[in-house]
Amino acid sequence: VRSRRRGQNRLQTPAKIVEAVQDLVLTSSDEVVAGALNRNGMRTGRGNRWTSERVMSLRLKRGIPKHSKERQGEQGWMNLTDAASFLHLSASALRRAAEQGEIRAKHPLPDGPWIFHREELEGERGRKIAARARNQQNGTASQDPDQLTLFNETT
């Protein structure tokens, strides 16, 4: 059994929560991060619910920078809504593509926000997803000319 290092105790915040906070502050304020942690049933090291003050304290102790809209824009991080708007498609279409691994995205918590990087959206994968979504909206989703339609035209 490994012994604890100096300063470690059973009341420490688990590493997976610290990693989730590092990812979530890329696009979200402390208040939003606290809400996401609570929705996922995560507690502080002492077993308390998360508040914006507790998230701020964790950030300060771990050297995690505060969320900043300016830094978010400079670094190119976007939440699901912003990324979908950037690609001109619905949020559900982009979420499905991310869930299926068609585009890379961070999803630090099962019931939490998706985080996208602008470079990924501007790349080949992002262009493919946007083109496919536009084709589906135009009714040209199938490229196979021999494919039969589901409904017969009756006029």
Short mmCIF file of N, CA and C in Angstrom, two decimals:
data_model
loop_
_atom_site.label_atom_id
_atom_site.label_comp_id
_atom_site.label_asym_id
_atom_site.label_seq_id
_atom_site.Cartn_x
_atom_site.Cartn_y
_atom_site.Cartn_z
N VAL A 1 0.85 -1.18 0.00
CA VAL A 1 0.00 0.00 0.00
C VAL A 1 0.89 1.24 0.00
N ARG A 2 0.61 2.13 -0.94
CA ARG A 2 1.38 3.37 -1.00
C ARG A 2 1.01 4.27 0.17
N SER A 3 2.02 4.86 0.77
CA SER A 3 1.74 5.81 1.84
C SER A 3 1.52 7.18 1.21
N ARG A 4 0.77 8.00 1.89
CA ARG A 4 0.47 9.34 1.37
C ARG A 4 1.68 10.24 1.50
N ARG A 5 1.84 11.10 0.51
CA ARG A 5 2.90 12.09 0.59
C ARG A 5 2.48 13.19 1.53
N ARG A 6 3.43 13.99 1.91
CA ARG A 6 3.16 15.10 2.82
C ARG A 6 2.09 16.01 2.21
N GLY A 7 1.08 16.35 2.98
CA GLY A 7 0.01 17.22 2.53
C GLY A 7 -1.17 16.49 1.90
N GLN A 8 -1.02 15.22 1.61
CA GLN A 8 -2.13 14.46 1.04
C GLN A 8 -2.97 13.87 2.15
N ASN A 9 -4.28 13.89 1.93
CA ASN A 9 -5.18 13.25 2.88
C ASN A 9 -6.43 12.80 2.14
N ARG A 10 -7.31 12.13 2.83
CA ARG A 10 -8.49 11.58 2.19
C ARG A 10 -9.50 12.67 1.80
N LEU A 11 -9.28 13.89 2.25
CA LEU A 11 -10.21 14.98 1.97
C LEU A 11 -9.84 15.76 0.71
N GLN A 12 -8.83 15.31 -0.01
CA GLN A 12 -8.41 16.01 -1.22
C GLN A 12 -9.41 15.81 -2.35
N THR A 13 -9.53 16.82 -3.19
CA THR A 13 -10.41 16.73 -4.35
C THR A 13 -9.81 15.72 -5.34
N PRO A 14 -10.61 14.77 -5.81
CA PRO A 14 -10.09 13.76 -6.75
C PRO A 14 -9.51 14.39 -8.02
N ALA A 15 -8.51 13.73 -8.59
CA ALA A 15 -7.82 14.24 -9.78
C ALA A 15 -8.76 14.39 -10.97
N LYS A 16 -9.75 13.49 -11.11
CA LYS A 16 -10.66 13.60 -12.27
C LYS A 16 -11.50 14.87 -12.20
N ILE A 17 -11.82 15.33 -11.00
CA ILE A 17 -12.56 16.58 -10.87
C ILE A 17 -11.67 17.76 -11.24
N VAL A 18 -10.42 17.73 -10.81
CA VAL A 18 -9.47 18.80 -11.14
C VAL A 18 -9.30 18.88 -12.66
N GLU A 19 -9.17 17.73 -13.32
CA GLU A 19 -9.03 17.71 -14.78
C GLU A 19 -10.29 18.26 -15.46
N ALA A 20 -11.46 17.90 -14.92
CA ALA A 20 -12.71 18.41 -15.50
C ALA A 20 -12.78 19.92 -15.36
N VAL A 21 -12.38 20.45 -14.22
CA VAL A 21 -12.40 21.90 -14.01
C VAL A 21 -11.44 22.58 -14.98
N GLN A 22 -10.26 21.99 -15.19
CA GLN A 22 -9.30 22.57 -16.13
C GLN A 22 -9.91 22.69 -17.53
N ASP A 23 -10.66 21.69 -17.94
CA ASP A 23 -11.29 21.73 -19.26
C ASP A 23 -12.48 22.69 -19.29
N LEU A 24 -13.30 22.65 -18.25
CA LEU A 24 -14.54 23.44 -18.25
C LEU A 24 -14.28 24.94 -18.21
N VAL A 25 -13.22 25.38 -17.53
CA VAL A 25 -12.97 26.83 -17.45
C VAL A 25 -12.50 27.40 -18.79
N LEU A 26 -12.23 26.55 -19.77
CA LEU A 26 -11.89 27.05 -21.10
C LEU A 26 -13.05 27.80 -21.71
N THR A 27 -14.28 27.39 -21.38
CA THR A 27 -15.46 28.03 -21.99
C THR A 27 -16.51 28.49 -20.99
N SER A 28 -16.31 28.22 -19.69
CA SER A 28 -17.39 28.47 -18.72
C SER A 28 -16.88 29.17 -17.47
N SER A 29 -17.79 29.94 -16.87
CA SER A 29 -17.48 30.63 -15.62
C SER A 29 -17.51 29.64 -14.45
N ASP A 30 -17.03 30.09 -13.30
CA ASP A 30 -17.02 29.24 -12.10
C ASP A 30 -18.41 28.77 -11.73
N GLU A 31 -19.40 29.62 -11.91
CA GLU A 31 -20.78 29.27 -11.58
C GLU A 31 -21.30 28.14 -12.46
N VAL A 32 -21.00 28.20 -13.74
CA VAL A 32 -21.42 27.16 -14.68
C VAL A 32 -20.68 25.85 -14.39
N VAL A 33 -19.39 25.95 -14.07
CA VAL A 33 -18.60 24.77 -13.73
C VAL A 33 -19.18 24.09 -12.49
N ALA A 34 -19.53 24.89 -11.48
CA ALA A 34 -20.11 24.33 -10.26
C ALA A 34 -21.42 23.61 -10.57
N GLY A 35 -22.25 24.18 -11.41
CA GLY A 35 -23.51 23.54 -11.78
C GLY A 35 -23.28 22.22 -12.49
N ALA A 36 -22.30 22.18 -13.39
CA ALA A 36 -22.00 20.94 -14.12
C ALA A 36 -21.50 19.86 -13.17
N LEU A 37 -20.63 20.23 -12.24
CA LEU A 37 -20.12 19.25 -11.28
C LEU A 37 -21.25 18.71 -10.41
N ASN A 38 -22.15 19.57 -9.98
CA ASN A 38 -23.29 19.13 -9.15
C ASN A 38 -24.24 18.23 -9.93
N ARG A 39 -24.51 18.57 -11.20
CA ARG A 39 -25.39 17.73 -12.02
C ARG A 39 -24.83 16.32 -12.19
N ASN A 40 -23.53 16.20 -12.14
CA ASN A 40 -22.88 14.90 -12.31
C ASN A 40 -22.64 14.19 -10.98
N GLY A 41 -23.20 14.74 -9.90
CA GLY A 41 -23.11 14.09 -8.60
C GLY A 41 -21.73 14.14 -7.98
N MET A 42 -20.89 15.04 -8.41
CA MET A 42 -19.53 15.14 -7.87
C MET A 42 -19.53 16.05 -6.66
N ARG A 43 -18.71 15.70 -5.70
CA ARG A 43 -18.62 16.46 -4.45
C ARG A 43 -17.18 16.91 -4.21
N THR A 44 -17.05 17.88 -3.34
CA THR A 44 -15.71 18.34 -2.95
C THR A 44 -15.04 17.25 -2.12
N GLY A 45 -13.78 17.45 -1.79
CA GLY A 45 -13.06 16.49 -0.98
C GLY A 45 -13.71 16.26 0.38
N ARG A 46 -14.42 17.25 0.86
CA ARG A 46 -15.11 17.14 2.16
C ARG A 46 -16.55 16.67 2.01
N GLY A 47 -16.98 16.37 0.79
CA GLY A 47 -18.32 15.85 0.56
C GLY A 47 -19.39 16.90 0.36
N ASN A 48 -18.99 18.16 0.15
CA ASN A 48 -19.95 19.25 -0.05
C ASN A 48 -20.31 19.41 -1.52
N ARG A 49 -21.45 20.08 -1.75
CA ARG A 49 -21.82 20.42 -3.11
C ARG A 49 -20.92 21.55 -3.59
N TRP A 50 -20.79 21.66 -4.90
CA TRP A 50 -19.93 22.69 -5.47
C TRP A 50 -20.66 24.03 -5.55
N THR A 51 -19.95 25.11 -5.24
CA THR A 51 -20.43 26.47 -5.43
C THR A 51 -19.37 27.20 -6.25
N SER A 52 -19.70 28.37 -6.75
CA SER A 52 -18.70 29.12 -7.53
C SER A 52 -17.49 29.46 -6.66
N GLU A 53 -17.72 29.71 -5.36
CA GLU A 53 -16.61 30.01 -4.46
C GLU A 53 -15.70 28.80 -4.28
N ARG A 54 -16.27 27.61 -4.21
CA ARG A 54 -15.46 26.40 -4.05
C ARG A 54 -14.68 26.10 -5.32
N VAL A 55 -15.29 26.35 -6.48
CA VAL A 55 -14.57 26.17 -7.75
C VAL A 55 -13.42 27.16 -7.81
N MET A 56 -13.68 28.42 -7.42
CA MET A 56 -12.63 29.44 -7.43
C MET A 56 -11.48 29.03 -6.50
N SER A 57 -11.80 28.52 -5.33
CA SER A 57 -10.78 28.08 -4.38
C SER A 57 -9.94 26.94 -4.98
N LEU A 58 -10.59 25.99 -5.60
CA LEU A 58 -9.87 24.88 -6.24
C LEU A 58 -8.95 25.41 -7.33
N ARG A 59 -9.47 26.32 -8.16
CA ARG A 59 -8.66 26.90 -9.22
C ARG A 59 -7.42 27.58 -8.67
N LEU A 60 -7.61 28.39 -7.63
CA LEU A 60 -6.49 29.12 -7.06
C LEU A 60 -5.45 28.18 -6.46
N LYS A 61 -5.90 27.14 -5.76
CA LYS A 61 -4.96 26.19 -5.15
C LYS A 61 -4.19 25.40 -6.20
N ARG A 62 -4.83 25.11 -7.33
CA ARG A 62 -4.21 24.29 -8.37
C ARG A 62 -3.58 25.11 -9.50
N GLY A 63 -3.67 26.43 -9.40
CA GLY A 63 -3.07 27.28 -10.43
C GLY A 63 -3.80 27.25 -11.77
N ILE A 64 -5.10 27.01 -11.73
CA ILE A 64 -5.91 26.97 -12.95
C ILE A 64 -6.42 28.39 -13.21
N PRO A 65 -6.18 28.94 -14.40
CA PRO A 65 -6.62 30.32 -14.66
C PRO A 65 -8.14 30.44 -14.72
N LYS A 66 -8.62 31.61 -14.37
CA LYS A 66 -10.05 31.92 -14.41
C LYS A 66 -10.52 32.01 -15.87
N HIS A 67 -11.78 31.68 -16.11
CA HIS A 67 -12.34 31.81 -17.45
C HIS A 67 -12.31 33.26 -17.89
N SER A 68 -11.91 33.46 -19.12
CA SER A 68 -11.88 34.80 -19.69
C SER A 68 -12.37 34.71 -21.14
N LYS A 69 -13.35 35.53 -21.49
CA LYS A 69 -13.88 35.54 -22.86
C LYS A 69 -12.77 35.89 -23.86
N GLU A 70 -11.89 36.82 -23.48
CA GLU A 70 -10.81 37.23 -24.38
C GLU A 70 -9.87 36.06 -24.66
N ARG A 71 -9.45 35.37 -23.60
CA ARG A 71 -8.55 34.23 -23.77
C ARG A 71 -9.24 33.10 -24.52
N GLN A 72 -10.52 32.90 -24.25
CA GLN A 72 -11.30 31.87 -24.95
C GLN A 72 -11.28 32.15 -26.45
N GLY A 73 -11.50 33.40 -26.84
CA GLY A 73 -11.49 33.77 -28.25
C GLY A 73 -10.11 33.64 -28.87
N GLU A 74 -9.07 34.07 -28.14
CA GLU A 74 -7.70 33.98 -28.66
C GLU A 74 -7.27 32.53 -28.86
N GLN A 75 -7.62 31.68 -27.91
CA GLN A 75 -7.19 30.28 -27.98
C GLN A 75 -8.11 29.44 -28.87
N GLY A 76 -9.29 29.95 -29.17
CA GLY A 76 -10.19 29.27 -30.11
C GLY A 76 -11.10 28.22 -29.50
N TRP A 77 -11.40 28.31 -28.21
CA TRP A 77 -12.29 27.34 -27.58
C TRP A 77 -13.73 27.79 -27.71
N MET A 78 -14.63 26.83 -27.98
CA MET A 78 -16.05 27.14 -28.13
C MET A 78 -16.90 26.08 -27.45
N ASN A 79 -18.04 26.51 -26.91
CA ASN A 79 -19.00 25.52 -26.40
C ASN A 79 -19.81 25.00 -27.58
N LEU A 80 -20.70 24.07 -27.32
CA LEU A 80 -21.48 23.42 -28.38
C LEU A 80 -22.30 24.43 -29.19
N THR A 81 -22.96 25.34 -28.52
CA THR A 81 -23.81 26.33 -29.20
C THR A 81 -22.99 27.21 -30.12
N ASP A 82 -21.86 27.71 -29.62
CA ASP A 82 -21.01 28.58 -30.43
C ASP A 82 -20.41 27.82 -31.61
N ALA A 83 -19.99 26.59 -31.38
CA ALA A 83 -19.39 25.78 -32.44
C ALA A 83 -20.42 25.46 -33.53
N ALA A 84 -21.63 25.14 -33.13
CA ALA A 84 -22.68 24.85 -34.11
C ALA A 84 -22.99 26.10 -34.93
N SER A 85 -23.05 27.23 -34.29
CA SER A 85 -23.28 28.49 -35.00
C SER A 85 -22.14 28.78 -35.96
N PHE A 86 -20.92 28.50 -35.54
CA PHE A 86 -19.72 28.71 -36.37
C PHE A 86 -19.80 27.88 -37.65
N LEU A 87 -20.32 26.64 -37.54
CA LEU A 87 -20.44 25.75 -38.70
C LEU A 87 -21.77 25.90 -39.44
N HIS A 88 -22.67 26.74 -38.91
CA HIS A 88 -24.00 26.96 -39.49
C HIS A 88 -24.82 25.68 -39.54
N LEU A 89 -24.85 24.96 -38.42
CA LEU A 89 -25.71 23.78 -38.32
C LEU A 89 -26.28 23.69 -36.91
N SER A 90 -27.14 22.74 -36.69
CA SER A 90 -27.80 22.63 -35.40
C SER A 90 -26.85 22.04 -34.35
N ALA A 91 -27.11 22.39 -33.12
CA ALA A 91 -26.29 21.88 -32.03
C ALA A 91 -26.42 20.36 -31.91
N SER A 92 -27.61 19.83 -32.15
CA SER A 92 -27.80 18.39 -32.04
C SER A 92 -27.02 17.64 -33.12
N ALA A 93 -26.92 18.19 -34.32
CA ALA A 93 -26.15 17.55 -35.38
C ALA A 93 -24.67 17.52 -35.03
N LEU A 94 -24.16 18.61 -34.49
CA LEU A 94 -22.75 18.66 -34.10
C LEU A 94 -22.48 17.74 -32.92
N ARG A 95 -23.39 17.70 -31.96
CA ARG A 95 -23.23 16.81 -30.79
C ARG A 95 -23.19 15.36 -31.24
N ARG A 96 -24.10 14.98 -32.14
CA ARG A 96 -24.10 13.60 -32.65
C ARG A 96 -22.78 13.27 -33.34
N ALA A 97 -22.27 14.20 -34.12
CA ALA A 97 -21.00 13.98 -34.81
C ALA A 97 -19.86 13.79 -33.80
N ALA A 98 -19.88 14.56 -32.73
CA ALA A 98 -18.85 14.43 -31.70
C ALA A 98 -18.99 13.10 -30.95
N GLU A 99 -20.23 12.72 -30.65
CA GLU A 99 -20.46 11.45 -29.95
C GLU A 99 -20.01 10.26 -30.79
N GLN A 100 -20.14 10.36 -32.11
CA GLN A 100 -19.76 9.28 -33.01
C GLN A 100 -18.28 9.34 -33.38
N GLY A 101 -17.57 10.32 -32.86
CA GLY A 101 -16.13 10.42 -33.11
C GLY A 101 -15.77 11.00 -34.47
N GLU A 102 -16.72 11.63 -35.13
CA GLU A 102 -16.44 12.22 -36.44
C GLU A 102 -15.64 13.51 -36.33
N ILE A 103 -15.70 14.13 -35.16
CA ILE A 103 -14.94 15.35 -34.90
C ILE A 103 -14.47 15.31 -33.45
N ARG A 104 -13.28 15.79 -33.22
CA ARG A 104 -12.73 15.75 -31.86
C ARG A 104 -13.31 16.88 -31.02
N ALA A 105 -13.66 16.53 -29.80
CA ALA A 105 -14.18 17.50 -28.84
C ALA A 105 -13.91 16.98 -27.44
N LYS A 106 -13.84 17.90 -26.50
CA LYS A 106 -13.69 17.51 -25.10
C LYS A 106 -15.07 17.41 -24.49
N HIS A 107 -15.26 16.40 -23.68
CA HIS A 107 -16.51 16.22 -22.95
C HIS A 107 -16.14 15.69 -21.58
N PRO A 108 -15.68 16.58 -20.70
CA PRO A 108 -15.10 16.14 -19.43
C PRO A 108 -16.08 15.48 -18.47
N LEU A 109 -17.36 15.75 -18.59
CA LEU A 109 -18.37 15.17 -17.69
C LEU A 109 -19.50 14.57 -18.51
N PRO A 110 -20.02 13.42 -18.09
CA PRO A 110 -21.10 12.79 -18.86
C PRO A 110 -22.31 13.69 -19.06
N ASP A 111 -22.68 14.44 -18.03
CA ASP A 111 -23.81 15.36 -18.13
C ASP A 111 -23.28 16.79 -18.06
N GLY A 112 -22.39 17.10 -18.98
CA GLY A 112 -21.76 18.41 -18.98
C GLY A 112 -21.58 18.93 -20.39
N PRO A 113 -21.03 20.12 -20.50
CA PRO A 113 -20.90 20.74 -21.81
C PRO A 113 -19.82 20.09 -22.69
N TRP A 114 -20.00 20.24 -24.00
CA TRP A 114 -19.01 19.83 -24.99
C TRP A 114 -18.12 21.04 -25.26
N ILE A 115 -16.84 20.79 -25.51
CA ILE A 115 -15.89 21.86 -25.76
C ILE A 115 -15.16 21.55 -27.07
N PHE A 116 -15.21 22.51 -28.01
CA PHE A 116 -14.62 22.34 -29.33
C PHE A 116 -13.51 23.36 -29.53
N HIS A 117 -12.56 23.02 -30.39
CA HIS A 117 -11.49 23.95 -30.75
C HIS A 117 -11.71 24.43 -32.18
N ARG A 118 -11.48 25.71 -32.39
CA ARG A 118 -11.73 26.31 -33.70
C ARG A 118 -10.95 25.60 -34.81
N GLU A 119 -9.71 25.21 -34.54
CA GLU A 119 -8.91 24.53 -35.57
C GLU A 119 -9.58 23.24 -36.05
N GLU A 120 -10.17 22.51 -35.13
CA GLU A 120 -10.86 21.27 -35.49
C GLU A 120 -12.08 21.56 -36.36
N LEU A 121 -12.79 22.63 -36.02
CA LEU A 121 -13.99 22.99 -36.78
C LEU A 121 -13.65 23.50 -38.16
N GLU A 122 -12.53 24.19 -38.30
CA GLU A 122 -12.11 24.74 -39.58
C GLU A 122 -11.45 23.67 -40.46
N GLY A 123 -11.06 22.57 -39.87
CA GLY A 123 -10.36 21.52 -40.59
C GLY A 123 -11.27 20.69 -41.47
N GLU A 124 -10.69 19.65 -42.04
CA GLU A 124 -11.41 18.78 -42.97
C GLU A 124 -12.64 18.14 -42.33
N ARG A 125 -12.51 17.68 -41.10
CA ARG A 125 -13.65 17.03 -40.42
C ARG A 125 -14.81 18.00 -40.25
N GLY A 126 -14.52 19.20 -39.83
CA GLY A 126 -15.58 20.20 -39.64
C GLY A 126 -16.28 20.53 -40.95
N ARG A 127 -15.49 20.67 -42.02
CA ARG A 127 -16.09 20.97 -43.33
C ARG A 127 -16.98 19.82 -43.80
N LYS A 128 -16.55 18.58 -43.55
CA LYS A 128 -17.35 17.42 -43.97
C LYS A 128 -18.69 17.39 -43.25
N ILE A 129 -18.66 17.61 -41.94
CA ILE A 129 -19.88 17.58 -41.14
C ILE A 129 -20.84 18.68 -41.59
N ALA A 130 -20.31 19.88 -41.82
CA ALA A 130 -21.15 21.00 -42.25
C ALA A 130 -21.75 20.72 -43.62
N ALA A 131 -20.96 20.17 -44.55
CA ALA A 131 -21.47 19.87 -45.89
C ALA A 131 -22.55 18.79 -45.83
N ARG A 132 -22.32 17.77 -45.01
CA ARG A 132 -23.32 16.70 -44.90
C ARG A 132 -24.62 17.25 -44.33
N ALA A 133 -24.53 18.10 -43.33
CA ALA A 133 -25.74 18.68 -42.72
C ALA A 133 -26.49 19.54 -43.73
N ARG A 134 -25.76 20.31 -44.53
CA ARG A 134 -26.43 21.13 -45.55
C ARG A 134 -27.09 20.26 -46.60
N ASN A 135 -26.46 19.17 -46.99
CA ASN A 135 -27.06 18.26 -47.97
C ASN A 135 -28.34 17.64 -47.42
N GLN A 136 -28.34 17.29 -46.15
CA GLN A 136 -29.54 16.71 -45.54
C GLN A 136 -30.66 17.73 -45.48
N GLN A 137 -30.33 18.98 -45.23
CA GLN A 137 -31.36 20.02 -45.19
C GLN A 137 -31.94 20.26 -46.58
N ASN A 138 -31.12 20.09 -47.60
CA ASN A 138 -31.57 20.31 -48.98
C ASN A 138 -32.24 19.09 -49.57
N GLY A 139 -32.27 18.00 -48.82
CA GLY A 139 -32.90 16.79 -49.31
C GLY A 139 -32.02 15.99 -50.25
N THR A 140 -30.72 16.26 -50.25
CA THR A 140 -29.80 15.55 -51.13
C THR A 140 -28.82 14.71 -50.33
N ALA A 141 -29.30 14.11 -49.26
CA ALA A 141 -28.41 13.36 -48.37
C ALA A 141 -27.84 12.14 -49.07
N SER A 142 -28.60 11.51 -49.95
CA SER A 142 -28.13 10.31 -50.62
C SER A 142 -27.42 10.68 -51.91
N GLN A 143 -26.26 10.13 -52.13
CA GLN A 143 -25.52 10.35 -53.36
C GLN A 143 -25.73 9.21 -54.34
N ASP A 144 -26.48 8.18 -53.96
CA ASP A 144 -26.71 7.01 -54.79
C ASP A 144 -27.93 7.25 -55.69
N PRO A 145 -27.75 7.32 -57.01
CA PRO A 145 -28.89 7.61 -57.88
C PRO A 145 -29.88 6.46 -57.97
N ASP A 146 -29.48 5.23 -57.60
CA ASP A 146 -30.38 4.08 -57.67
C ASP A 146 -31.22 3.89 -56.41
N GLN A 147 -30.97 4.71 -55.41
CA GLN A 147 -31.70 4.56 -54.17
C GLN A 147 -33.16 4.98 -54.37
N LEU A 148 -34.09 4.15 -53.88
CA LEU A 148 -35.50 4.44 -53.98
C LEU A 148 -35.93 5.38 -52.88
N THR A 149 -36.97 6.17 -53.15
CA THR A 149 -37.49 7.07 -52.14
C THR A 149 -38.43 6.32 -51.22
N LEU A 150 -38.59 6.80 -50.03
CA LEU A 150 -39.45 6.15 -49.06
C LEU A 150 -40.93 6.34 -49.42
N PHE A 151 -41.28 7.50 -49.91
CA PHE A 151 -42.67 7.80 -50.22
C PHE A 151 -42.85 7.99 -51.72
N ASN A 152 -43.93 7.47 -52.26
CA ASN A 152 -44.24 7.69 -53.67
C ASN A 152 -44.89 9.05 -53.81
N GLU A 153 -44.54 9.72 -54.90
CA GLU A 153 -45.16 11.01 -55.15
C GLU A 153 -46.53 10.79 -55.74
N THR A 154 -47.54 11.32 -55.08
CA THR A 154 -48.90 11.23 -55.62
C THR A 154 -49.49 12.62 -55.61
N THR A 155 -49.83 13.07 -56.78
CA THR A 155 -50.42 14.43 -56.86
C THR A 155 -51.72 14.41 -57.58
#
